[in-house]
PDB file of C-alpha atoms in Angstrom:
ATOM      1  CA  MET A  28     153.080 -21.290-137.735  1.00 62.00           C
ATOM      2  CA  ALA A  29     150.009 -22.986-139.183  1.00 87.00           C
ATOM      3  CA  ILE A  30     150.091 -25.933-141.575  1.00 91.00           C
ATOM      4  CA  ASP A  31     149.130 -23.656-144.492  1.00 93.00           C
ATOM      5  CA  ALA A  32     152.190 -21.518-143.781  1.00 94.00           C
ATOM      6  CA  TYR A  33     154.395 -24.646-143.674  1.00 96.00           C
ATOM      7  CA  LEU A  34     153.029 -25.725-147.050  1.00 96.00           C
ATOM      8  CA  THR A  35     153.826 -22.305-148.498  1.00 96.00           C
ATOM      9  CA  VAL A  36     157.409 -22.508-147.207  1.00 95.00           C
ATOM     10  CA  ILE A  37     157.781 -26.049-148.568  1.00 97.00           C
ATOM     11  CA  ASP A  38     156.512 -24.983-151.995  1.00 96.00           C
ATOM     12  CA  ARG A  39     158.869 -22.007-152.086  1.00 95.00           C
ATOM     13  CA  TRP A  40     161.939 -24.108-151.228  1.00 95.00           C
ATOM     14  CA  ARG A  41     160.875 -27.004-153.451  1.00 95.00           C
ATOM     15  CA  LEU A  42     161.067 -24.700-156.463  1.00 94.00           C
ATOM     16  CA  ARG A  43     164.184 -22.743-155.475  1.00 95.00           C
ATOM     17  CA  ASP A  44     167.448 -23.384-157.291  1.00 94.00           C
ATOM     18  CA  PHE A  45     170.214 -25.102-155.362  1.00 95.00           C
ATOM     19  CA  PRO A  46     173.281 -22.949-154.712  1.00 94.00           C
ATOM     20  CA  ALA A  47     176.687 -23.761-156.158  1.00 92.00           C
ATOM     21  CA  ALA A  48     178.358 -23.465-152.740  1.00 91.00           C
ATOM     22  CA  PRO A  49     177.199 -24.395-149.228  1.00 91.00           C
ATOM     23  CA  GLY A  50     175.606 -21.682-147.126  1.00 91.00           C
ATOM     24  CA  ARG A  51     173.774 -21.340-143.841  1.00 91.00           C
ATOM     25  CA  SER A  52     171.500 -18.801-142.192  1.00 87.00           C
ATOM     26  CA  ALA A  53     169.372 -18.910-139.052  1.00 81.00           C
ATOM     27  CA  LEU A  54     166.897 -21.591-140.173  1.00 87.00           C
ATOM     28  CA  VAL A  55     168.233 -22.668-143.588  1.00 93.00           C
ATOM     29  CA  GLU A  56     171.186 -24.714-144.752  1.00 93.00           C
ATOM     30  CA  SER A  57     171.669 -25.080-148.501  1.00 95.00           C
ATOM     31  CA  GLY A  58     174.305 -26.503-150.747  1.00 93.00           C
ATOM     32  CA  PRO A  59     174.778 -28.104-154.126  1.00 94.00           C
ATOM     33  CA  GLY A  60     171.735 -30.320-154.564  1.00 92.00           C
ATOM     34  CA  PHE A  61     169.851 -29.573-151.327  1.00 94.00           C
ATOM     35  CA  HIS A  62     168.053 -27.233-148.930  1.00 96.00           C
ATOM     36  CA  ILE A  63     167.243 -27.950-145.263  1.00 96.00           C
ATOM     37  CA  VAL A  64     164.728 -25.560-143.722  1.00 95.00           C
ATOM     38  CA  GLY A  65     163.630 -25.322-140.101  1.00 93.00           C
ATOM     39  CA  LEU A  66     159.874 -24.892-140.172  1.00 95.00           C
ATOM     40  CA  ARG A  67     159.648 -24.688-136.392  1.00 93.00           C
ATOM     41  CA  VAL A  68     162.308 -24.767-133.684  1.00 91.00           C
ATOM     42  CA  SER A  69     161.615 -25.081-129.961  1.00 90.00           C
ATOM     43  CA  GLN A  70     163.505 -23.592-127.074  1.00 87.00           C
ATOM     44  CA  GLU A  71     166.583 -25.315-125.692  1.00 88.00           C
ATOM     45  CA  PHE A  72     166.091 -27.666-122.744  1.00 90.00           C
ATOM     46  CA  TRP A  73     169.253 -27.198-120.667  1.00 90.00           C
ATOM     47  CA  ASP A  74     167.395 -26.802-117.373  1.00 85.00           C
ATOM     48  CA  ALA A  75     164.059 -28.359-118.344  1.00 81.00           C
ATOM     49  CA  ASP A  76     162.465 -31.247-116.522  1.00 84.00           C
ATOM     50  CA  LEU A  77     161.684 -34.452-118.397  1.00 85.00           C
ATOM     51  CA  ALA A  78     157.941 -33.714-118.463  1.00 88.00           C
ATOM     52  CA  GLU A  79     158.557 -30.450-120.324  1.00 88.00           C
ATOM     53  CA  VAL A  80     160.783 -32.215-122.865  1.00 85.00           C
ATOM     54  CA  ALA A  81     158.204 -34.986-123.340  1.00 88.00           C
ATOM     55  CA  GLU A  82     155.423 -32.441-123.869  1.00 92.00           C
ATOM     56  CA  ALA A  83     157.463 -30.609-126.505  1.00 91.00           C
ATOM     57  CA  ALA A  84     158.249 -33.923-128.244  1.00 91.00           C
ATOM     58  CA  GLU A  85     154.534 -34.779-128.374  1.00 95.00           C
ATOM     59  CA  ASP A  86     153.665 -31.337-129.768  1.00 95.00           C
ATOM     60  CA  PHE A  87     156.267 -31.587-132.522  1.00 95.00           C
ATOM     61  CA  GLU A  88     155.281 -35.167-133.441  1.00 96.00           C
ATOM     62  CA  ALA A  89     151.609 -34.146-133.607  1.00 96.00           C
ATOM     63  CA  GLU A  90     152.458 -31.244-135.890  1.00 96.00           C
ATOM     64  CA  LEU A  91     154.571 -33.553-138.077  1.00 97.00           C
ATOM     65  CA  THR A  92     151.648 -35.990-138.357  1.00 97.00           C
ATOM     66  CA  VAL A  93     149.323 -33.233-139.576  1.00 96.00           C
ATOM     67  CA  LEU A  94     151.950 -31.995-142.041  1.00 97.00           C
ATOM     68  CA  VAL A  95     152.533 -35.519-143.416  1.00 98.00           C
ATOM     69  CA  GLN A  96     148.765 -35.921-143.861  1.00 97.00           C
ATOM     70  CA  ALA A  97     148.532 -32.623-145.749  1.00 97.00           C
ATOM     71  CA  LEU A  98     151.457 -33.492-148.019  1.00 98.00           C
ATOM     72  CA  SER A  99     150.067 -36.992-148.589  1.00 98.00           C
ATOM     73  CA  LEU A 100     146.867 -35.446-149.929  1.00 97.00           C
ATOM     74  CA  ARG A 101     149.004 -33.657-152.527  1.00 96.00           C
ATOM     75  CA  TRP A 102     151.572 -36.309-153.418  1.00 97.00           C
ATOM     76  CA  GLY A 103     150.313 -39.665-152.139  1.00 97.00           C
ATOM     77  CA  GLU A 104     151.659 -41.834-149.353  1.00 97.00           C
ATOM     78  CA  PRO A 105     155.246 -41.030-148.363  1.00 97.00           C
ATOM     79  CA  GLU A 106     158.152 -43.376-148.172  1.00 95.00           C
ATOM     80  CA  THR A 107     159.729 -43.533-144.725  1.00 94.00           C
ATOM     81  CA  ILE A 108     163.485 -43.128-144.659  1.00 91.00           C
ATOM     82  CA  ASP A 109     165.245 -44.453-141.571  1.00 92.00           C
ATOM     83  CA  LEU A 110     168.401 -42.388-141.132  1.00 92.00           C
ATOM     84  CA  ALA A 111     170.073 -44.701-138.583  1.00 91.00           C
ATOM     85  CA  ASP A 112     172.202 -46.398-141.269  1.00 91.00           C
ATOM     86  CA  HIS A 113     173.369 -43.019-142.510  1.00 90.00           C
ATOM     87  CA  LEU A 114     174.279 -41.965-138.957  1.00 89.00           C
ATOM     88  CA  GLU A 115     176.263 -45.176-138.509  1.00 91.00           C
ATOM     89  CA  ARG A 116     178.113 -44.588-141.792  1.00 91.00           C
ATOM     90  CA  THR A 117     178.922 -41.032-140.707  1.00 90.00           C
ATOM     91  CA  ALA A 118     180.183 -42.250-137.318  1.00 90.00           C
ATOM     92  CA  ARG A 119     182.485 -44.719-139.095  1.00 93.00           C
ATOM     93  CA  GLY A 120     183.842 -41.948-141.315  1.00 90.00           C
ATOM     94  CA  LEU A 121     182.148 -43.257-144.452  1.00 92.00           C
ATOM     95  CA  PRO A 122     180.627 -40.859-146.968  1.00 91.00           C
ATOM     96  CA  VAL A 123     176.932 -39.995-146.832  1.00 89.00           C
ATOM     97  CA  ARG A 124     175.346 -37.858-149.537  1.00 87.00           C
ATOM     98  CA  PRO A 125     173.889 -34.422-148.658  1.00 86.00           C
ATOM     99  CA  PRO A 126     171.417 -33.625-147.229  1.00 89.00           C
ATOM    100  CA  LEU A 127     171.264 -36.972-145.412  1.00 89.00           C
ATOM    101  CA  ASP A 128     174.743 -36.426-143.931  1.00 89.00           C
ATOM    102  CA  THR A 129     173.421 -33.424-142.002  1.00 88.00           C
ATOM    103  CA  LEU A 130     169.929 -34.725-141.266  1.00 90.00           C
ATOM    104  CA  CYS A 131     171.034 -38.048-139.791  1.00 90.00           C
ATOM    105  CA  GLY A 132     172.684 -36.249-136.873  1.00 87.00           C
ATOM    106  CA  TYR A 133     169.392 -35.112-135.418  1.00 84.00           C
ATOM    107  CA  VAL A 134     166.446 -36.622-137.320  1.00 92.00           C
ATOM    108  CA  PRO A 135     165.900 -40.370-136.850  1.00 91.00           C
ATOM    109  CA  ARG A 136     163.573 -40.744-139.843  1.00 93.00           C
ATOM    110  CA  MET A 137     162.010 -38.694-142.610  1.00 96.00           C
ATOM    111  CA  HIS A 138     158.758 -38.990-144.527  1.00 97.00           C
ATOM    112  CA  GLY A 139     159.547 -38.320-148.169  1.00 95.00           C
ATOM    113  CA  TRP A 140     158.041 -37.866-151.600  1.00 96.00           C
ATOM    114  CA  ARG A 141     159.506 -37.622-155.084  1.00 94.00           C
ATOM    115  CA  VAL A 142     157.977 -34.659-156.892  1.00 93.00           C
ATOM    116  CA  GLN A 143     159.020 -33.227-160.264  1.00 91.00           C
ATOM    117  CA  GLY A 144     162.600 -34.486-160.101  1.00 92.00           C
ATOM    118  CA  ARG A 145     163.129 -33.577-156.471  1.00 94.00           C
ATOM    119  CA  TRP A 146     162.900 -35.378-153.156  1.00 94.00           C
ATOM    120  CA  ILE A 147     161.000 -33.608-150.359  1.00 96.00           C
ATOM    121  CA  GLY A 148     161.257 -34.956-146.828  1.00 95.00           C
ATOM    122  CA  VAL A 149     159.862 -33.828-143.487  1.00 97.00           C
ATOM    123  CA  GLY A 150     160.806 -34.938-140.014  1.00 97.00           C
ATOM    124  CA  VAL A 151     161.292 -33.982-136.385  1.00 96.00           C
ATOM    125  CA  GLY A 152     164.573 -34.217-134.587  1.00 91.00           C
ATOM    126  CA  GLN A 153     166.587 -33.183-131.589  1.00 89.00           C
ATOM    127  CA  GLY A 154     170.372 -33.499-131.608  1.00 82.00           C
ATOM    128  CA  ALA A 155     170.549 -34.159-127.857  1.00 84.00           C
ATOM    129  CA  ARG A 156     168.132 -33.989-124.908  1.00 82.00           C
ATOM    130  CA  GLU A 157     169.091 -30.414-124.042  1.00 87.00           C
ATOM    131  CA  LEU A 158     168.911 -29.116-127.629  1.00 88.00           C
ATOM    132  CA  PRO A 159     165.795 -27.742-129.352  1.00 90.00           C
ATOM    133  CA  PHE A 160     163.320 -29.875-131.256  1.00 92.00           C
ATOM    134  CA  GLN A 161     163.172 -29.031-134.946  1.00 94.00           C
ATOM    135  CA  LEU A 162     160.434 -29.622-137.499  1.00 96.00           C
ATOM    136  CA  LEU A 163     162.335 -29.719-140.768  1.00 95.00           C
ATOM    137  CA  VAL A 164     161.807 -29.958-144.480  1.00 96.00           C
ATOM    138  CA  ALA A 165     164.621 -31.142-146.698  1.00 96.00           C
ATOM    139  CA  VAL A 166     164.589 -30.706-150.469  1.00 95.00           C
ATOM    140  CA  GLY A 167     167.119 -32.542-152.541  1.00 93.00           C
ATOM    141  CA  GLU A 168     167.817 -33.778-155.987  1.00 88.00           C
ATOM    142  CA  GLU A 169     165.714 -36.871-156.625  1.00 74.00           C
ATOM    143  CA  ALA A 170     168.799 -39.093-156.400  1.00 66.00           C
ATOM    144  CA  ALA A 171     169.585 -37.757-152.896  1.00 62.00           C
ATOM    145  CA  VAL A 172     167.719 -40.623-151.270  1.00 66.00           C
TER     146      VAL A 172
END
């Protein structure tokens, strides 16, 4: 998918109402106050060599960089949200607000903007070495972060 297509998807989900109850489909998880959308998902890496995994990581990071640049032209410089603290809170059984409770399990940091009462974040993650890379956008209520 090209950057223009990503921007179209982001705009569509940025404006969409949040559901009253949690729901999930192939590339989307939504709930009260949030949407998480997979813009691009790689293959799994169960039998891949480390070079193949590293190449995929570089490709996804490069695509994220271009997407952050495009969104920064629209909304200014992003804030960077380190999700490590949220992951630690989750591991200790402490509450973490959606969508950060889900994101922190596989995205180490997000680049985010506050736009018209909503928070929009993008990031790349991989839950474990053998799992797919994911380029994600998260949309949440402005107070989500």
